[in-house]
PDB file of C-alpha atoms in Angstrom:
ATOM      1  CA  MET A  58      -0.010   0.070  -0.059  1.00  0.00           C
ATOM      2  CA  LEU A  59       1.303   3.507  -0.889  1.00  0.00           C
ATOM      3  CA  ILE A  60       0.753   4.929   2.632  1.00  0.00           C
ATOM      4  CA  THR A  61       3.208   2.424   4.179  1.00  0.00           C
ATOM      5  CA  PHE A  62       5.898   2.774   1.326  1.00  0.00           C
ATOM      6  CA  PRO A  63       8.999   3.836   3.444  1.00  0.00           C
ATOM      7  CA  PRO A  64      10.141   6.763   1.060  1.00  0.00           C
ATOM      8  CA  LEU A  65       6.615   8.240   1.331  1.00  0.00           C
ATOM      9  CA  VAL A  66       6.614   7.856   5.105  1.00  0.00           C
ATOM     10  CA  GLY A  67      10.058   9.486   5.405  1.00  0.00           C
ATOM     11  CA  CYS A  68       9.009  12.402   3.156  1.00  0.00           C
ATOM     12  CA  ILE A  69       5.910  13.176   5.063  1.00  0.00           C
ATOM     13  CA  ALA A  70       7.835  12.819   8.310  1.00  0.00           C
ATOM     14  CA  ALA A  71      10.484  15.263   7.124  1.00  0.00           C
ATOM     15  CA  LEU A  72       8.026  17.650   5.899  1.00  0.00           C
ATOM     16  CA  ILE A  73       6.084  17.667   9.374  1.00  0.00           C
ATOM     17  CA  LEU A  74       9.102  17.515  11.616  1.00  0.00           C
ATOM     18  CA  SER A  75      10.882  20.336   9.763  1.00  0.00           C
ATOM     19  CA  GLN A  76       7.992  22.568  10.882  1.00  0.00           C
ATOM     20  CA  PHE A  77       8.823  22.086  14.574  1.00  0.00           C
ATOM     21  CA  ILE A  78      12.503  21.104  14.705  1.00  0.00           C
ATOM     22  CA  ASP A  79      15.464  23.169  13.438  1.00  0.00           C
ATOM     23  CA  PHE A  80      17.782  20.527  11.529  1.00  0.00           C
ATOM     24  CA  THR A  81      20.385  23.054  10.670  1.00  0.00           C
ATOM     25  CA  LEU A  82      22.997  21.416  12.809  1.00  0.00           C
ATOM     26  CA  ALA A  83      22.261  18.038  11.220  1.00  0.00           C
ATOM     27  CA  GLU A  84      22.502  19.281   7.534  1.00  0.00           C
ATOM     28  CA  PRO A  85      26.230  18.259   7.116  1.00  0.00           C
ATOM     29  CA  PHE A  86      25.377  14.783   8.419  1.00  0.00           C
ATOM     30  CA  PHE A  87      22.287  14.580   6.049  1.00  0.00           C
ATOM     31  CA  ASP A  88      24.498  15.741   2.999  1.00  0.00           C
ATOM     32  CA  LYS A  89      26.977  12.946   3.748  1.00  0.00           C
ATOM     33  CA  LEU A  90      24.193  10.417   4.114  1.00  0.00           C
ATOM     34  CA  ALA A  91      22.502  11.526   0.928  1.00  0.00           C
ATOM     35  CA  ALA A  92      25.720  11.237  -0.947  1.00  0.00           C
ATOM     36  CA  THR A  93      25.755   7.537  -0.375  1.00  0.00           C
ATOM     37  CA  VAL A  94      22.207   6.837  -1.671  1.00  0.00           C
ATOM     38  CA  SER A  95      22.927   6.635  -5.439  1.00  0.00           C
ATOM     39  CA  PRO A  96      26.141   4.562  -5.151  1.00  0.00           C
ATOM     40  CA  LEU A  97      24.465   2.135  -2.632  1.00  0.00           C
ATOM     41  CA  ALA A  98      21.440   1.882  -5.016  1.00  0.00           C
ATOM     42  CA  LEU A  99      23.540   1.238  -8.064  1.00  0.00           C
ATOM     43  CA  PHE A 100      25.772  -1.303  -6.186  1.00  0.00           C
ATOM     44  CA  SER A 101      22.668  -3.146  -4.829  1.00  0.00           C
ATOM     45  CA  VAL A 102      21.201  -3.393  -8.431  1.00  0.00           C
ATOM     46  CA  GLY A 103      24.554  -4.500  -9.775  1.00  0.00           C
ATOM     47  CA  LEU A 104      24.705  -7.250  -7.060  1.00  0.00           C
ATOM     48  CA  GLN A 105      21.203  -8.462  -8.082  1.00  0.00           C
ATOM     49  CA  LEU A 106      21.890  -8.250 -11.851  1.00  0.00           C
ATOM     50  CA  LYS A 107      22.017 -11.757 -13.380  1.00  0.00           C
ATOM     51  CA  PHE A 108      22.373 -12.155 -17.131  1.00  0.00           C
ATOM     52  CA  ASN A 109      21.259 -15.950 -17.160  1.00  0.00           C
ATOM     53  CA  GLY A 110      18.027 -16.455 -19.014  1.00  0.00           C
ATOM     54  CA  TRP A 111      17.822 -12.838 -20.169  1.00  0.00           C
ATOM     55  CA  LYS A 112      16.973 -13.829 -23.780  1.00  0.00           C
ATOM     56  CA  LYS A 113      13.637 -15.088 -22.630  1.00  0.00           C
ATOM     57  CA  LEU A 114      12.898 -11.629 -21.033  1.00  0.00           C
ATOM     58  CA  ILE A 115      13.861  -9.482 -24.248  1.00  0.00           C
ATOM     59  CA  PRO A 116      10.270  -8.756 -25.258  1.00  0.00           C
ATOM     60  CA  GLN A 117       9.334  -7.428 -21.805  1.00  0.00           C
ATOM     61  CA  MET A 118      12.616  -5.552 -21.582  1.00  0.00           C
ATOM     62  CA  SER A 119      12.088  -4.060 -24.948  1.00  0.00           C
ATOM     63  CA  THR A 120       8.687  -2.821 -24.210  1.00  0.00           C
ATOM     64  CA  SER A 121       9.728  -1.212 -21.068  1.00  0.00           C
ATOM     65  CA  MET A 122      12.817   0.374 -22.329  1.00  0.00           C
ATOM     66  CA  LEU A 123      11.036   1.527 -25.507  1.00  0.00           C
ATOM     67  CA  TYR A 124       8.441   3.430 -23.394  1.00  0.00           C
ATOM     68  CA  LYS A 125      10.787   4.768 -20.837  1.00  0.00           C
ATOM     69  CA  LEU A 126      13.546   5.917 -23.054  1.00  0.00           C
ATOM     70  CA  ILE A 127      11.827   6.905 -26.150  1.00  0.00           C
ATOM     71  CA  LEU A 128       8.129   7.180 -26.037  1.00  0.00           C
ATOM     72  CA  ALA A 129       7.739   8.915 -22.598  1.00  0.00           C
ATOM     73  CA  PRO A 130      10.067  11.658 -23.475  1.00  0.00           C
ATOM     74  CA  ALA A 131       8.602  12.018 -27.000  1.00  0.00           C
ATOM     75  CA  MET A 132       5.117  12.586 -25.403  1.00  0.00           C
ATOM     76  CA  VAL A 133       6.532  15.094 -23.052  1.00  0.00           C
ATOM     77  CA  LEU A 134       8.341  17.005 -25.855  1.00  0.00           C
ATOM     78  CA  ALA A 135       5.171  16.994 -27.945  1.00  0.00           C
ATOM     79  CA  LEU A 136       3.188  18.259 -25.065  1.00  0.00           C
ATOM     80  CA  ALA A 137       5.656  21.057 -24.438  1.00  0.00           C
ATOM     81  CA  ILE A 138       5.524  21.948 -28.035  1.00  0.00           C
ATOM     82  CA  VAL A 139       1.688  21.953 -28.246  1.00  0.00           C
ATOM     83  CA  LEU A 140       1.584  23.973 -24.962  1.00  0.00           C
ATOM     84  CA  GLY A 141       4.328  26.347 -26.090  1.00  0.00           C
ATOM     85  CA  VAL A 142       6.511  25.647 -23.091  1.00  0.00           C
ATOM     86  CA  LYS A 143      10.099  26.583 -23.639  1.00  0.00           C
ATOM     87  CA  GLY A 144      13.256  27.260 -21.715  1.00  0.00           C
ATOM     88  CA  ASP A 145      14.994  25.333 -18.993  1.00  0.00           C
ATOM     89  CA  VAL A 146      11.606  23.978 -17.469  1.00  0.00           C
ATOM     90  CA  ALA A 147      10.752  22.284 -20.721  1.00  0.00           C
ATOM     91  CA  LYS A 148      14.300  21.114 -21.216  1.00  0.00           C
ATOM     92  CA  ILE A 149      14.769  19.636 -17.866  1.00  0.00           C
ATOM     93  CA  THR A 150      11.211  18.034 -17.819  1.00  0.00           C
ATOM     94  CA  ILE A 151      11.858  16.210 -21.134  1.00  0.00           C
ATOM     95  CA  PHE A 152      15.289  15.238 -20.186  1.00  0.00           C
ATOM     96  CA  GLU A 153      14.211  13.796 -16.779  1.00  0.00           C
ATOM     97  CA  ALA A 154      11.433  11.920 -18.659  1.00  0.00           C
ATOM     98  CA  ALA A 155      14.149  10.353 -20.821  1.00  0.00           C
ATOM     99  CA  MET A 156      16.178   8.998 -17.752  1.00  0.00           C
ATOM    100  CA  PRO A 157      16.460   5.288 -17.267  1.00  0.00           C
ATOM    101  CA  THR A 158      14.391   3.195 -15.017  1.00  0.00           C
ATOM    102  CA  VAL A 159      15.518   3.532 -11.249  1.00  0.00           C
ATOM    103  CA  VAL A 160      15.548   1.417  -8.114  1.00  0.00           C
ATOM    104  CA  THR A 161      11.927   2.174  -6.969  1.00  0.00           C
ATOM    105  CA  SER A 162      10.453   0.060  -9.493  1.00  0.00           C
ATOM    106  CA  SER A 163      12.563  -2.942  -8.225  1.00  0.00           C
ATOM    107  CA  ILE A 164      11.539  -2.084  -4.644  1.00  0.00           C
ATOM    108  CA  ILE A 165       7.876  -2.150  -5.455  1.00  0.00           C
ATOM    109  CA  ALA A 166       8.250  -5.359  -7.624  1.00  0.00           C
ATOM    110  CA  GLU A 167       9.999  -7.159  -4.609  1.00  0.00           C
ATOM    111  CA  GLN A 168       7.361  -5.742  -2.219  1.00  0.00           C
ATOM    112  CA  PHE A 169       4.491  -7.326  -4.182  1.00  0.00           C
ATOM    113  CA  ARG A 170       6.490 -10.479  -5.238  1.00  0.00           C
ATOM    114  CA  LEU A 171       6.449  -9.578  -8.942  1.00  0.00           C
ATOM    115  CA  ASN A 172       9.142 -10.600 -11.341  1.00  0.00           C
ATOM    116  CA  THR A 173      12.207  -8.971  -9.624  1.00  0.00           C
ATOM    117  CA  LYS A 174      14.650 -10.634 -11.836  1.00  0.00           C
ATOM    118  CA  LEU A 175      12.997  -8.746 -14.915  1.00  0.00           C
ATOM    119  CA  THR A 176      12.904  -5.435 -13.111  1.00  0.00           C
ATOM    120  CA  ASN A 177      16.561  -5.719 -12.025  1.00  0.00           C
ATOM    121  CA  LEU A 178      17.635  -6.690 -15.518  1.00  0.00           C
ATOM    122  CA  ILE A 179      15.570  -3.778 -17.001  1.00  0.00           C
ATOM    123  CA  ILE A 180      17.268  -1.378 -14.421  1.00  0.00           C
ATOM    124  CA  GLY A 181      20.713  -2.634 -15.249  1.00  0.00           C
ATOM    125  CA  VAL A 182      20.245  -2.557 -19.011  1.00  0.00           C
ATOM    126  CA  SER A 183      18.285   0.646 -19.097  1.00  0.00           C
ATOM    127  CA  ILE A 184      21.083   2.584 -17.237  1.00  0.00           C
ATOM    128  CA  ILE A 185      23.556   1.432 -19.992  1.00  0.00           C
ATOM    129  CA  MET A 186      21.204   2.289 -22.774  1.00  0.00           C
ATOM    130  CA  GLY A 187      20.239   5.401 -21.130  1.00  0.00           C
ATOM    131  CA  PHE A 188      23.742   6.837 -21.592  1.00  0.00           C
ATOM    132  CA  PHE A 189      23.212   6.644 -25.373  1.00  0.00           C
ATOM    133  CA  THR A 190      19.510   7.700 -25.472  1.00  0.00           C
ATOM    134  CA  SER A 191      20.283  10.653 -23.125  1.00  0.00           C
ATOM    135  CA  ALA A 192      22.773  12.053 -25.506  1.00  0.00           C
ATOM    136  CA  VAL A 193      20.289  11.638 -28.343  1.00  0.00           C
ATOM    137  CA  TRP A 194      17.605  13.415 -26.346  1.00  0.00           C
ATOM    138  CA  TYR A 195      19.957  16.195 -25.285  1.00  0.00           C
ATOM    139  CA  THR A 196      20.788  16.719 -28.979  1.00  0.00           C
ATOM    140  CA  ILE A 197      17.048  16.801 -29.964  1.00  0.00           C
ATOM    141  CA  ILE A 198      16.088  19.136 -27.026  1.00  0.00           C
ATOM    142  CA  ASP A 199      18.881  21.496 -27.901  1.00  0.00           C
ATOM    143  CA  LEU A 200      17.788  21.669 -31.518  1.00  0.00           C
ATOM    144  CA  ILE A 201      13.997  21.928 -31.015  1.00  0.00           C
ATOM    145  CA  LEU A 202      13.879  24.054 -27.864  1.00  0.00           C
TER     146      LEU A 202
END
């Protein structure tokens, strides 16, 4: 259930507590702690990434990555053009839509006992593919907007 999802609980707790408690003294600690999140997430994905039997999962992986790396940013770009949104807001929004699949999907898949092997494989492969598609989207965004 979404209400018990740990990142959401943490976000709500931080929003509420920050109204009553001054965390200025703890900011250096939180900065150092936050710096470890991405490396640990990528490390945990790397540990879970197994390439055996990946050929059977190509259709699902292709569909996921086609949507996440190509179709979603294309739809956001089209929407930005239709609405006449330009500048940094449009560029950042489109570029963020073009980012690879992240760890949250794996956490949710594991929590609901879905195909975690597939989600971990999609995360690992989409990060690698994202290097190339991000460069393409950066060029497209720079030319159009």
